[in-house]
C-alpha cells in the first residue's frame, strides 16, 4: 500500500509511535530513529532497547504494529515504516 | 408503491457498511439512519455507555485515546467482515474519542438484516471483535480525584490480508 | 457530579420495566429514552420493521390486530419477567397496531444493563417470547392485490400465576 | 381479579370474542351465550359447537383464553367470564 510514501519520512529512518501508557512511559508521542536497511522487527527491538530508554521496560501485553498492522518479531521493518507501541486495548 | 422495483433497487445496493471515529456526541437516531432497507425486517442497535462505576470504584468520566489511522482501518474492516458474514443487510459502527461524561455513548453498532437472529448475532460478534481489535484506550477519572488507564486486552498479531507483507 | 449519590439513587430505582401497544408510529429515540441509567454500560435496541416481501411474495403493507386487553397484560408480564432475569437494568417494549407501510417499525424492544452480554441475551429472549405469547395477528396485503393472515404460532396454555384459577 | 364485574355482563351468560381468522369465520367479533352455572371449558365447547355454527370448524392451532389467559379443556368457565378464540399469533 506504499505507506512509507504517505508518511513522507526520509527513507533512512523509522517512525516510532507511542500510545496511552506507552506514551506516558516514553515521555513522548513519537520518535524517529535511523534505519539504513530492512531488518526483522525482533532484531530492531533488540537494537532499540539499547538506544531508547523508554523501550527497556515495556509494560506486559504491549503489541507492536508495523504500518498499522499488529506484527510478530519476524516481520520485516523497512526504512520509512511506522512502528507503533500499543498497550492492551480498552475500546467500546 | 411498486415493491418489485423497490426490491430490485435494494438488491443492487446490498453490501452496505460504514464506520467512523468521532469526537462529537453520538446520536443513536443518526446511527439507525445508516442501516435498514425494505428487505430488512430486523434492526439491532447496541450502545456502549459510560458507567458511573468500574471495579468497585466511582467513576466521574473518562477519555478515549486512539491510534486513529489504524483504528479507522480496523473499524472499516470489522464492519465489512460483519456484512460479509450477514450476506444481506447493512452494518454501521462508530466509536467516540476524547472526553466523555457518565451516560454518554462511547460506541454504537447497528445491524440490519432480513431476519432477527442474524442481526442479533452480527451486532454481538461485531462488539466482541471491536473490543479485541480496535486500538483504543480508556483513561478513567475517579471520584476520589485520581485517574488511570483501564486494564485492557492485548492485541494479537494481525491475520488480515497484507499483514505479512 | 456526585457519582456515589447518583449510584444510590439508581440502585433505588432498579426494577424499571414498561410496555405499551400504540397506533401511532414508534419513535426509536423515545424507546431508547425509556431505558438506561448511570449504572448501565450497555443498551440494546431491537426494531422489527415491515419487510417488502414474505414467503417469496411482494408485500405492500400490513395491518396488526390484537386482543388488546390480553396483549397489554402479556407484554407487561414479559418485560417484568425480562427485568427479573436481568436483575439490574431496565426494559421497555412497544408493539404497534393498525395499518403499517413497508419499513415502518412494528415492534421495538430496548434493554439496558451494566454489561452487554446480559443486555443482548435479554433483548433477544424477550423478542422470542413476545412472538410466541403476544395475542397479535398480522394481515398482509400483497402487491398482486390480494391479502391474507400470516401463518403464526399456536398459543400454548398459560403458566402464569393465576391462570389456573 | 373480578373480571366478570368489569365486563358488566349478566351473570347468566359468557361473552365469546373472536380474533383475526376466527373473527372472519364467526362473522362477528363478539357473541353472548347463556350459561347458568360453572362448566369445564371442554364441556362448554361441546355445547357451543351444537349451537354456534361458527365453532363447528375452528381452524387448526386455535387457542382459547378464559379471562385473558390461555386455558385447557379442564379450566372452569363461570357465568360472566370472557372466552376468546385466538388463532396462531404473528406479532413482532
Short mmCIF file of C-alpha atoms in Angstrom, two decimals:
data_model
loop_
_atom_site.label_atom_id
_atom_site.label_comp_id
_atom_site.label_asym_id
_atom_site.label_seq_id
_atom_site.Cartn_x
_atom_site.Cartn_y
_atom_site.Cartn_z
CA UNK A 1 0.00 0.00 0.00
CA UNK A 2 3.03 2.32 -0.22
CA UNK A 3 2.71 3.54 3.33
CA UNK A 4 6.23 4.90 3.51
CA UNK A 5 5.42 7.34 0.72
CA UNK A 6 2.29 8.55 2.53
CA UNK A 7 4.25 9.17 5.70
CA UNK A 8 6.81 11.24 3.82
CA UNK A 9 9.67 10.15 6.06
CA UNK A 10 13.28 10.10 4.90
CA UNK A 11 13.95 6.57 3.66
CA UNK A 12 16.75 6.08 6.18
CA UNK A 13 14.68 6.02 9.37
CA UNK A 14 11.57 4.55 11.00
CA UNK A 15 8.96 6.44 12.95
CA UNK A 16 8.06 5.10 16.42
CA UNK A 17 4.60 5.94 17.81
CA UNK A 18 3.61 5.52 21.47
CA UNK A 19 0.04 5.31 22.76
CA UNK A 20 -1.67 5.53 26.15
CA UNK A 21 0.54 4.06 28.90
CA UNK A 22 3.37 3.53 26.39
CA UNK A 23 3.20 7.23 25.54
CA UNK A 24 3.45 8.14 29.22
CA UNK A 25 6.42 5.78 29.74
CA UNK A 26 8.19 7.03 26.62
CA UNK A 27 7.54 10.62 27.61
CA UNK A 28 6.66 11.43 24.01
CA UNK A 29 4.17 10.52 21.28
CA UNK A 30 6.69 9.97 18.55
CA UNK A 31 10.37 9.24 17.94
CA UNK A 32 12.33 9.00 14.70
CA UNK A 33 15.19 6.51 14.73
CA UNK A 34 17.70 5.89 11.95
CA UNK A 35 17.40 2.67 9.95
CA UNK A 36 19.59 2.07 6.91
CA UNK A 37 18.21 -1.23 5.61
CA UNK A 38 15.40 -3.77 6.19
CA UNK A 39 15.55 -5.66 9.49
CA UNK A 40 13.34 -8.12 11.37
CA UNK A 41 11.11 -6.43 13.96
CA UNK A 42 12.59 -8.61 16.74
CA UNK A 43 16.08 -7.57 15.80
CA UNK A 44 15.07 -3.93 15.55
CA UNK A 45 13.62 -4.14 19.08
CA UNK A 46 16.93 -5.51 20.43
CA UNK A 47 18.77 -2.59 18.89
CA UNK A 48 16.24 -0.04 20.06
CA UNK A 49 16.28 -1.29 23.65
CA UNK A 50 19.96 -0.38 23.84
CA UNK A 51 19.41 3.11 22.44
CA UNK A 52 15.94 4.16 23.63
CA UNK A 53 15.49 4.02 27.43
CA UNK A 54 11.69 4.07 27.07
CA UNK A 55 11.80 0.68 25.36
CA UNK A 56 13.83 -1.08 28.03
CA UNK A 57 10.78 -1.87 30.19
CA UNK A 58 7.64 -2.13 28.11
CA UNK A 59 4.56 -2.96 30.20
CA UNK A 60 3.21 -6.52 29.79
CA UNK A 61 0.84 -7.14 26.89
CA UNK A 62 2.22 -4.42 24.62
CA UNK A 63 1.75 -5.20 20.93
CA UNK A 64 3.73 -3.67 18.12
CA UNK A 65 2.13 -2.60 14.86
CA UNK A 66 4.13 -2.07 11.69
CA UNK A 67 2.33 0.19 9.24
CA UNK A 68 -0.89 -0.12 11.25
CA UNK A 69 -0.98 -3.90 11.46
CA UNK A 70 -0.01 -5.85 14.56
CA UNK A 71 3.17 -7.75 13.75
CA UNK A 72 5.30 -10.52 15.22
CA UNK A 73 9.13 -10.45 15.66
CA UNK A 74 9.76 -11.96 12.22
CA UNK A 75 8.00 -9.12 10.41
CA UNK A 76 10.44 -7.20 8.21
CA UNK A 77 10.72 -3.50 9.01
CA UNK A 78 11.83 -1.32 6.13
CA UNK A 79 13.19 2.24 6.31
CA UNK A 80 10.19 4.59 6.16
CA UNK A 81 7.90 2.26 8.10
CA UNK A 82 5.71 3.31 11.03
CA UNK A 83 6.21 1.23 14.19
CA UNK A 84 3.60 1.73 16.91
CA UNK A 85 3.65 0.54 20.54
CA UNK A 86 0.14 -0.44 21.62
CA UNK A 87 -0.72 -1.40 25.21
CA UNK A 88 -3.71 -3.72 25.80
CA UNK A 89 -6.76 -2.04 24.25
CA UNK A 90 -9.96 -0.97 26.02
CA UNK A 91 -12.34 0.48 23.49
CA UNK A 92 -16.11 0.19 23.46
CA UNK B 1 -45.58 1.98 -4.36
CA UNK B 2 -44.07 -0.67 -6.71
CA UNK B 3 -42.50 -3.19 -4.32
CA UNK B 4 -40.97 -5.36 -7.01
CA UNK B 5 -38.90 -2.44 -8.31
CA UNK B 6 -38.04 -1.34 -4.78
CA UNK B 7 -36.81 -4.85 -4.06
CA UNK B 8 -34.61 -4.78 -7.18
CA UNK B 9 -33.07 -1.48 -6.16
CA UNK B 10 -32.38 -2.79 -2.70
CA UNK B 11 -30.79 -5.94 -4.05
CA UNK B 12 -28.40 -3.77 -6.03
CA UNK B 13 -27.42 -1.72 -3.01
CA UNK B 14 -26.75 -4.76 -0.82
CA UNK B 15 -23.38 -4.76 0.86
CA UNK B 16 -23.62 -1.53 2.76
CA UNK B 17 -21.22 -0.98 5.63
CA UNK B 18 -19.77 2.16 7.15
CA UNK B 19 -17.70 3.14 10.16
CA UNK B 20 -16.22 6.22 11.77
CA UNK B 21 -14.39 7.66 14.75
CA UNK B 22 -15.93 10.87 16.08
CA UNK B 23 -15.21 13.49 18.72
CA UNK B 24 -18.77 14.85 18.96
CA UNK B 25 -21.63 13.12 20.80
CA UNK B 26 -23.06 10.07 19.03
CA UNK B 27 -26.73 10.43 18.04
CA UNK B 28 -28.45 7.00 18.10
CA UNK B 29 -31.06 8.18 15.58
CA UNK B 30 -28.30 9.10 13.13
CA UNK B 31 -26.70 5.69 13.65
CA UNK B 32 -30.03 3.95 12.95
CA UNK B 33 -30.47 6.03 9.82
CA UNK B 34 -27.34 4.35 8.39
CA UNK B 35 -28.90 0.87 8.35
CA UNK B 36 -32.11 -0.78 7.22
CA UNK B 37 -33.99 -1.09 4.00
CA UNK B 38 -37.19 -2.51 2.52
CA UNK B 39 -35.84 -6.09 2.56
CA UNK B 40 -34.75 -5.89 6.22
CA UNK B 41 -37.19 -6.92 8.93
CA UNK B 42 -34.78 -6.54 11.83
CA UNK B 43 -32.54 -3.80 13.18
CA UNK B 44 -30.31 -4.27 16.22
CA UNK B 45 -28.62 -1.26 17.78
CA UNK B 46 -26.04 -1.57 20.52
CA UNK B 47 -24.92 1.41 22.56
CA UNK B 48 -21.97 1.24 24.92
CA UNK B 49 -22.40 3.98 27.51
CA UNK B 50 -20.12 5.37 30.21
CA UNK B 51 -20.87 3.82 33.60
CA UNK B 52 -20.50 5.64 36.89
CA UNK B 53 -18.53 2.77 38.41
CA UNK B 54 -15.81 0.30 37.44
CA UNK B 55 -14.20 -2.45 39.53
CA UNK B 56 -15.91 -1.09 42.60
CA UNK B 57 -14.68 2.49 42.10
CA UNK B 58 -16.90 5.51 41.46
CA UNK B 59 -16.08 6.98 38.04
CA UNK B 60 -16.77 10.60 37.10
CA UNK B 61 -15.73 10.50 33.46
CA UNK B 62 -13.19 9.16 31.01
CA UNK B 63 -11.13 9.96 27.95
CA UNK B 64 -10.68 7.72 24.91
CA UNK B 65 -7.39 7.84 23.04
CA UNK B 66 -6.86 6.06 19.71
CA UNK B 67 -4.24 5.24 17.12
CA UNK B 68 -6.63 6.94 14.76
CA UNK B 69 -5.33 5.87 11.36
CA UNK B 70 -5.15 2.23 12.41
CA UNK B 71 -8.44 2.32 14.37
CA UNK B 72 -10.26 3.72 11.35
CA UNK B 73 -8.84 0.99 9.13
CA UNK B 74 -9.66 -1.76 11.66
CA UNK B 75 -13.20 -0.49 12.20
CA UNK B 76 -13.86 -0.45 8.46
CA UNK B 77 -12.53 -3.99 8.15
CA UNK B 78 -14.69 -5.15 11.05
CA UNK B 79 -17.93 -3.76 9.64
CA UNK B 80 -17.06 -5.09 6.19
CA UNK B 81 -16.36 -8.54 7.66
CA UNK B 82 -19.63 -8.40 9.61
CA UNK B 83 -21.54 -7.56 6.46
CA UNK B 84 -19.91 -10.43 4.57
CA UNK B 85 -21.00 -12.77 7.37
CA UNK B 86 -24.55 -11.45 7.14
CA UNK B 87 -24.66 -11.61 3.34
CA UNK B 88 -27.79 -9.42 3.27
CA UNK B 89 -28.40 -6.22 5.22
CA UNK B 90 -26.27 -3.32 6.42
CA UNK B 91 -23.80 -2.52 9.20
CA UNK B 92 -22.63 0.71 10.78
CA UNK B 93 -20.23 1.31 13.66
CA UNK B 94 -19.00 4.48 15.31
CA UNK B 95 -16.61 5.00 18.23
CA UNK B 96 -16.19 8.24 20.10
CA UNK B 97 -12.82 9.70 21.13
CA UNK B 98 -11.85 12.38 23.64
CA UNK B 99 -13.50 13.21 26.97
CA UNK B 100 -16.90 11.64 27.86
CA UNK B 101 -19.21 12.09 30.84
CA UNK B 102 -21.30 9.46 32.65
CA UNK B 103 -24.14 8.11 30.48
CA UNK B 104 -22.65 9.32 27.20
CA UNK B 105 -22.45 6.92 24.27
CA UNK B 106 -18.89 5.65 23.72
CA UNK B 107 -19.63 3.20 20.92
CA UNK B 108 -22.62 2.43 18.72
CA UNK B 109 -23.11 -0.53 16.42
CA UNK B 110 -26.17 -1.02 14.21
CA UNK B 111 -27.00 -4.02 12.06
CA UNK B 112 -29.99 -4.59 9.82
CA UNK B 113 -30.91 -7.89 8.23
CA UNK B 114 -33.96 -9.63 6.77
CA UNK B 115 -34.31 -11.68 10.00
CA UNK B 116 -33.63 -11.00 13.65
CA UNK B 117 -31.39 -13.95 14.55
CA UNK B 118 -28.54 -12.96 12.22
CA UNK B 119 -28.93 -9.27 13.18
CA UNK B 120 -28.54 -10.04 16.90
CA UNK B 121 -25.60 -12.39 16.27
CA UNK B 122 -23.80 -9.96 13.98
CA UNK B 123 -24.16 -6.99 16.33
CA UNK B 124 -22.87 -9.01 19.26
CA UNK B 125 -19.93 -10.51 17.38
CA UNK B 126 -19.01 -7.12 15.97
CA UNK B 127 -18.86 -5.71 19.51
CA UNK B 128 -16.68 -8.63 20.68
CA UNK B 129 -14.28 -8.13 17.77
CA UNK B 130 -14.22 -4.38 18.22
CA UNK B 131 -13.25 -4.75 21.88
CA UNK B 132 -10.47 -7.18 20.94
CA UNK B 133 -9.08 -5.41 17.90
CA UNK B 134 -9.67 -1.66 17.99
CA UNK B 135 -6.54 0.30 19.04
CA UNK B 136 -8.38 2.49 21.52
CA UNK B 137 -7.53 3.16 25.17
CA UNK B 138 -9.67 4.32 28.06
CA UNK B 139 -8.40 6.63 30.77
CA UNK B 140 -10.78 6.75 33.74
CA UNK B 141 -11.19 9.64 36.17
CA UNK B 142 -12.31 8.55 39.63
CA UNK B 143 -14.47 10.35 42.16
CA UNK B 144 -11.53 10.43 44.56
CA UNK B 145 -9.61 12.65 42.14
CA UNK B 146 -7.09 10.16 40.75
CA UNK B 147 -7.17 8.57 37.30
CA UNK B 148 -5.78 5.55 35.49
CA UNK B 149 -5.68 3.61 32.25
CA UNK B 150 -8.24 0.82 32.20
CA UNK B 151 -6.65 -2.64 32.00
CA UNK B 152 -7.38 -3.93 28.52
CA UNK B 153 -6.95 -6.82 26.13
CA UNK B 154 -3.55 -7.42 24.48
CA UNK B 155 -3.75 -7.10 20.71
CA UNK B 156 -2.79 -10.24 18.82
CA UNK B 157 -0.82 -10.37 15.55
CA UNK B 158 -2.97 -9.48 12.65
CA UNK B 159 -4.38 -12.11 10.32
CA UNK B 160 -5.78 -9.59 7.86
CA UNK B 161 -4.69 -9.81 4.22
CA UNK B 162 -1.50 -7.87 3.71
CA UNK B 163 -0.34 -8.06 7.32
CA UNK B 164 2.56 -10.35 6.49
CA UNK B 165 3.90 -8.28 3.63
CA UNK C 1 -21.41 15.49 39.77
CA UNK C 2 -21.51 13.28 42.90
CA UNK C 3 -21.39 9.75 41.47
CA UNK C 4 -21.83 7.98 44.82
CA UNK C 5 -25.18 9.70 45.36
CA UNK C 6 -26.18 9.15 41.76
CA UNK C 7 -25.39 5.45 42.18
CA UNK C 8 -27.55 5.28 45.31
CA UNK C 9 -30.47 6.89 43.54
CA UNK C 10 -30.10 4.49 40.65
CA UNK C 11 -29.97 1.48 42.95
CA UNK C 12 -33.28 2.59 44.42
CA UNK C 13 -34.92 2.92 41.04
CA UNK C 14 -33.82 -0.51 39.86
CA UNK C 15 -36.59 -2.68 38.54
CA UNK C 16 -37.81 -0.42 35.78
CA UNK C 17 -39.90 -2.00 33.08
CA UNK C 18 -42.62 -0.62 30.85
CA UNK C 19 -44.66 -1.73 27.87
CA UNK C 20 -47.37 -0.43 25.58
CA UNK C 21 -49.44 -1.03 22.46
CA UNK C 22 -49.66 2.00 20.19
CA UNK C 23 -51.40 3.03 16.98
CA UNK C 24 -49.03 5.90 16.09
CA UNK C 25 -45.54 5.43 14.60
CA UNK C 26 -42.89 4.17 17.03
CA UNK C 27 -40.02 6.62 17.59
CA UNK C 28 -36.79 4.70 18.35
CA UNK C 29 -35.35 7.69 20.24
CA UNK C 30 -38.38 7.72 22.55
CA UNK C 31 -37.96 3.97 23.12
CA UNK C 32 -34.27 4.45 23.99
CA UNK C 33 -35.21 7.24 26.39
CA UNK C 34 -37.15 4.68 28.47
CA UNK C 35 -34.05 2.66 29.36
CA UNK C 36 -30.54 3.27 30.65
CA UNK C 37 -29.02 4.87 33.68
CA UNK C 38 -25.67 5.76 35.22
CA UNK C 39 -25.01 2.15 36.29
CA UNK C 40 -25.76 0.75 32.83
CA UNK C 41 -22.92 0.40 30.33
CA UNK C 42 -24.96 -1.35 27.63
CA UNK C 43 -28.17 -0.63 25.76
CA UNK C 44 -29.60 -3.00 23.15
CA UNK C 45 -32.45 -1.84 20.95
CA UNK C 46 -34.29 -4.19 18.61
CA UNK C 47 -36.62 -2.89 15.91
CA UNK C 48 -38.86 -5.21 13.93
CA UNK C 49 -39.71 -3.49 10.66
CA UNK C 50 -42.15 -4.27 7.87
CA UNK C 51 -40.44 -6.08 5.00
CA UNK C 52 -41.42 -5.70 1.37
CA UNK C 53 -41.54 -9.47 0.86
CA UNK C 54 -42.69 -12.59 2.69
CA UNK C 55 -42.50 -16.22 1.60
CA UNK C 56 -41.48 -15.10 -1.87
CA UNK C 57 -44.40 -12.68 -2.29
CA UNK C 58 -44.08 -8.91 -2.69
CA UNK C 59 -45.82 -7.19 0.23
CA UNK C 60 -47.15 -3.64 0.08
CA UNK C 61 -48.25 -3.26 3.69
CA UNK C 62 -49.96 -4.94 6.60
CA UNK C 63 -52.37 -4.50 9.46
CA UNK C 64 -51.83 -5.72 13.02
CA UNK C 65 -54.88 -6.78 15.02
CA UNK C 66 -54.68 -7.58 18.75
CA UNK C 67 -56.72 -8.86 21.66
CA UNK C 68 -55.74 -5.58 23.25
CA UNK C 69 -56.57 -6.18 26.91
CA UNK C 70 -54.79 -9.53 26.93
CA UNK C 71 -51.86 -8.32 24.79
CA UNK C 72 -51.25 -5.40 27.14
CA UNK C 73 -51.23 -7.74 30.15
CA UNK C 74 -48.93 -10.25 28.42
CA UNK C 75 -46.50 -7.55 27.28
CA UNK C 76 -46.26 -6.13 30.79
CA UNK C 77 -45.61 -9.60 32.18
CA UNK C 78 -42.94 -10.26 29.56
CA UNK C 79 -40.98 -7.06 30.27
CA UNK C 80 -41.32 -7.63 34.01
CA UNK C 81 -40.04 -11.20 33.63
CA UNK C 82 -37.17 -9.97 31.46
CA UNK C 83 -36.19 -7.42 34.09
CA UNK C 84 -36.29 -10.07 36.83
CA UNK C 85 -33.94 -12.21 34.74
CA UNK C 86 -31.59 -9.25 34.30
CA UNK C 87 -31.69 -8.25 37.98
CA UNK C 88 -30.14 -4.85 37.19
CA UNK C 89 -31.10 -2.50 34.37
CA UNK C 90 -34.31 -1.57 32.58
CA UNK C 91 -36.62 -2.95 29.89
CA UNK C 92 -39.14 -1.36 27.56
CA UNK C 93 -41.28 -2.90 24.82
CA UNK C 94 -43.82 -1.41 22.46
CA UNK C 95 -45.91 -3.03 19.70
CA UNK C 96 -47.76 -1.14 17.05
CA UNK C 97 -51.32 -1.95 15.91
CA UNK C 98 -53.32 -0.96 12.84
CA UNK C 99 -52.07 -0.36 9.30
CA UNK C 100 -48.29 -0.15 8.62
CA UNK C 101 -46.30 0.57 5.47
CA UNK C 102 -43.03 -1.01 4.31
CA UNK C 103 -40.09 -0.05 6.54
CA UNK C 104 -42.23 1.08 9.44
CA UNK C 105 -41.40 -0.16 12.94
CA UNK C 106 -43.85 -2.86 14.11
CA UNK C 107 -42.19 -3.68 17.40
CA UNK C 108 -39.40 -2.17 19.49
CA UNK C 109 -37.65 -3.69 22.48
CA UNK C 110 -34.96 -1.91 24.50
CA UNK C 111 -32.88 -3.33 27.32
CA UNK C 112 -30.20 -1.64 29.40
CA UNK C 113 -27.86 -3.42 31.76
CA UNK C 114 -24.47 -2.87 33.40
CA UNK C 115 -22.87 -5.26 30.86
CA UNK C 116 -23.52 -6.07 27.23
CA UNK C 117 -23.88 -9.86 27.38
CA UNK C 118 -27.00 -9.85 29.55
CA UNK C 119 -28.47 -6.93 27.58
CA UNK C 120 -28.12 -8.80 24.25
CA UNK C 121 -29.49 -12.03 25.75
CA UNK C 122 -32.44 -10.33 27.41
CA UNK C 123 -33.47 -8.38 24.30
CA UNK C 124 -33.31 -11.48 22.16
CA UNK C 125 -35.22 -13.70 24.60
CA UNK C 126 -37.84 -11.03 25.08
CA UNK C 127 -38.41 -10.94 21.31
CA UNK C 128 -38.70 -14.76 21.17
CA UNK C 129 -41.24 -14.76 23.99
CA UNK C 130 -43.17 -11.86 22.53
CA UNK C 131 -43.53 -13.70 19.21
CA UNK C 132 -44.75 -16.82 21.00
CA UNK C 133 -47.09 -15.25 23.52
CA UNK C 134 -48.49 -11.92 22.34
CA UNK C 135 -52.09 -12.25 21.02
CA UNK C 136 -51.42 -10.19 17.90
CA UNK C 137 -52.20 -11.12 14.28
CA UNK C 138 -50.73 -9.86 11.04
CA UNK C 139 -52.79 -9.38 7.88
CA UNK C 140 -50.56 -8.89 4.83
CA UNK C 141 -51.52 -7.01 1.67
CA UNK C 142 -49.73 -8.28 -1.43
CA UNK C 143 -48.59 -6.41 -4.50
CA UNK C 144 -50.97 -8.53 -6.61
CA UNK C 145 -53.91 -7.02 -4.75
CA UNK C 146 -54.93 -9.95 -2.53
CA UNK C 147 -54.32 -10.25 1.21
CA UNK C 148 -54.10 -12.91 3.90
CA UNK C 149 -53.46 -13.64 7.55
CA UNK C 150 -49.84 -14.60 8.15
CA UNK C 151 -49.44 -18.16 9.43
CA UNK C 152 -48.42 -17.88 13.07
CA UNK C 153 -47.52 -19.77 16.21
CA UNK C 154 -50.26 -21.54 18.22
CA UNK C 155 -50.55 -20.12 21.73
CA UNK C 156 -49.94 -22.64 24.48
CA UNK C 157 -51.83 -22.85 27.79
CA UNK C 158 -50.68 -20.22 30.18
CA UNK C 159 -48.31 -20.98 33.04
CA UNK C 160 -48.58 -17.53 34.57
CA UNK C 161 -49.69 -17.22 38.20
CA UNK C 162 -53.47 -17.13 38.39
CA UNK C 163 -54.03 -18.88 35.07
CA UNK C 164 -55.42 -22.00 36.73
CA UNK C 165 -57.89 -20.21 38.96
CA UNK D 1 -59.45 -10.17 39.71
CA UNK D 2 -63.23 -9.86 39.47
CA UNK D 3 -63.26 -9.80 35.71
CA UNK D 4 -66.95 -10.58 35.44
CA UNK D 5 -67.73 -7.36 37.30
CA UNK D 6 -65.51 -5.32 34.99
CA UNK D 7 -67.20 -6.76 31.95
CA UNK D 8 -70.57 -5.89 33.37
CA UNK D 9 -72.24 -8.92 31.83
CA UNK D 10 -75.34 -10.52 33.25
CA UNK D 11 -74.18 -13.37 35.49
CA UNK D 12 -76.08 -15.91 33.42
CA UNK D 13 -74.00 -15.78 30.25
CA UNK D 14 -70.44 -15.82 28.89
CA UNK D 15 -69.00 -13.47 26.29
CA UNK D 16 -67.26 -15.06 23.29
CA UNK D 17 -64.62 -12.99 21.46
CA UNK D 18 -63.25 -13.85 18.01
CA UNK D 19 -59.99 -12.54 16.57
CA UNK D 20 -58.34 -12.45 13.15
CA UNK D 21 -59.27 -15.52 11.09
CA UNK D 22 -61.63 -16.71 13.84
CA UNK D 23 -63.44 -13.38 13.63
CA UNK D 24 -63.82 -13.79 9.88
CA UNK D 25 -65.11 -17.37 10.24
CA UNK D 26 -67.51 -16.40 13.02
CA UNK D 27 -68.68 -13.40 11.03
CA UNK D 28 -68.66 -11.31 14.18
CA UNK D 29 -66.29 -10.01 16.85
CA UNK D 30 -68.39 -11.00 19.81
CA UNK D 31 -71.24 -13.30 20.86
CA UNK D 32 -73.03 -13.61 24.16
CA UNK D 33 -74.24 -17.12 25.02
CA UNK D 34 -76.27 -18.14 28.07
CA UNK D 35 -74.54 -20.05 30.85
CA UNK D 36 -76.40 -20.81 34.08
CA UNK D 37 -73.63 -22.43 36.14
CA UNK D 38 -69.88 -23.20 36.08
CA UNK D 39 -68.77 -25.72 33.49
CA UNK D 40 -65.44 -27.11 32.22
CA UNK D 41 -64.18 -25.32 29.11
CA UNK D 42 -64.10 -28.61 27.16
CA UNK D 43 -67.71 -29.29 28.02
CA UNK D 44 -68.71 -25.75 27.17
CA UNK D 45 -67.09 -26.16 23.75
CA UNK D 46 -69.11 -29.34 23.09
CA UNK D 47 -72.31 -27.50 23.91
CA UNK D 48 -71.32 -24.44 21.87
CA UNK D 49 -70.47 -26.48 18.79
CA UNK D 50 -74.06 -27.68 18.65
CA UNK D 51 -75.48 -24.16 18.96
CA UNK D 52 -72.95 -21.87 17.25
CA UNK D 53 -72.21 -22.81 13.63
CA UNK D 54 -69.01 -20.70 13.70
CA UNK D 55 -67.49 -23.04 16.26
CA UNK D 56 -68.11 -26.25 14.35
CA UNK D 57 -64.93 -25.94 12.29
CA UNK D 58 -62.26 -23.96 14.10
CA UNK D 59 -59.02 -23.65 12.12
CA UNK D 60 -56.09 -25.74 13.40
CA UNK D 61 -53.98 -24.25 16.18
CA UNK D 62 -56.73 -22.10 17.68
CA UNK D 63 -56.21 -21.46 21.40
CA UNK D 64 -58.93 -20.46 23.80
CA UNK D 65 -58.37 -17.87 26.50
CA UNK D 66 -60.62 -17.57 29.54
CA UNK D 67 -60.46 -14.13 31.09
CA UNK D 68 -57.37 -13.28 29.02
CA UNK D 69 -55.35 -16.37 29.90
CA UNK D 70 -54.91 -19.31 27.54
CA UNK D 71 -56.73 -22.26 29.08
CA UNK D 72 -57.03 -26.01 28.62
CA UNK D 73 -60.28 -28.04 28.45
CA UNK D 74 -60.34 -28.64 32.22
CA UNK D 75 -60.43 -24.92 33.03
CA UNK D 76 -63.70 -24.00 34.76
CA UNK D 77 -65.75 -21.35 32.98
CA UNK D 78 -68.08 -19.36 35.21
CA UNK D 79 -71.04 -17.21 34.14
CA UNK D 80 -69.70 -13.72 33.40
CA UNK D 81 -66.36 -14.99 32.03
CA UNK D 82 -64.78 -13.81 28.77
CA UNK D 83 -63.89 -16.66 26.38
CA UNK D 84 -61.68 -15.67 23.43
CA UNK D 85 -60.83 -17.66 20.30
CA UNK D 86 -57.21 -16.98 19.28
CA UNK D 87 -55.69 -18.30 16.04
CA UNK D 88 -51.90 -18.83 15.88
CA UNK D 89 -50.27 -15.47 16.67
CA UNK D 90 -47.93 -13.45 14.43
CA UNK D 91 -46.82 -10.34 16.28
CA UNK D 92 -43.42 -8.65 16.10
#
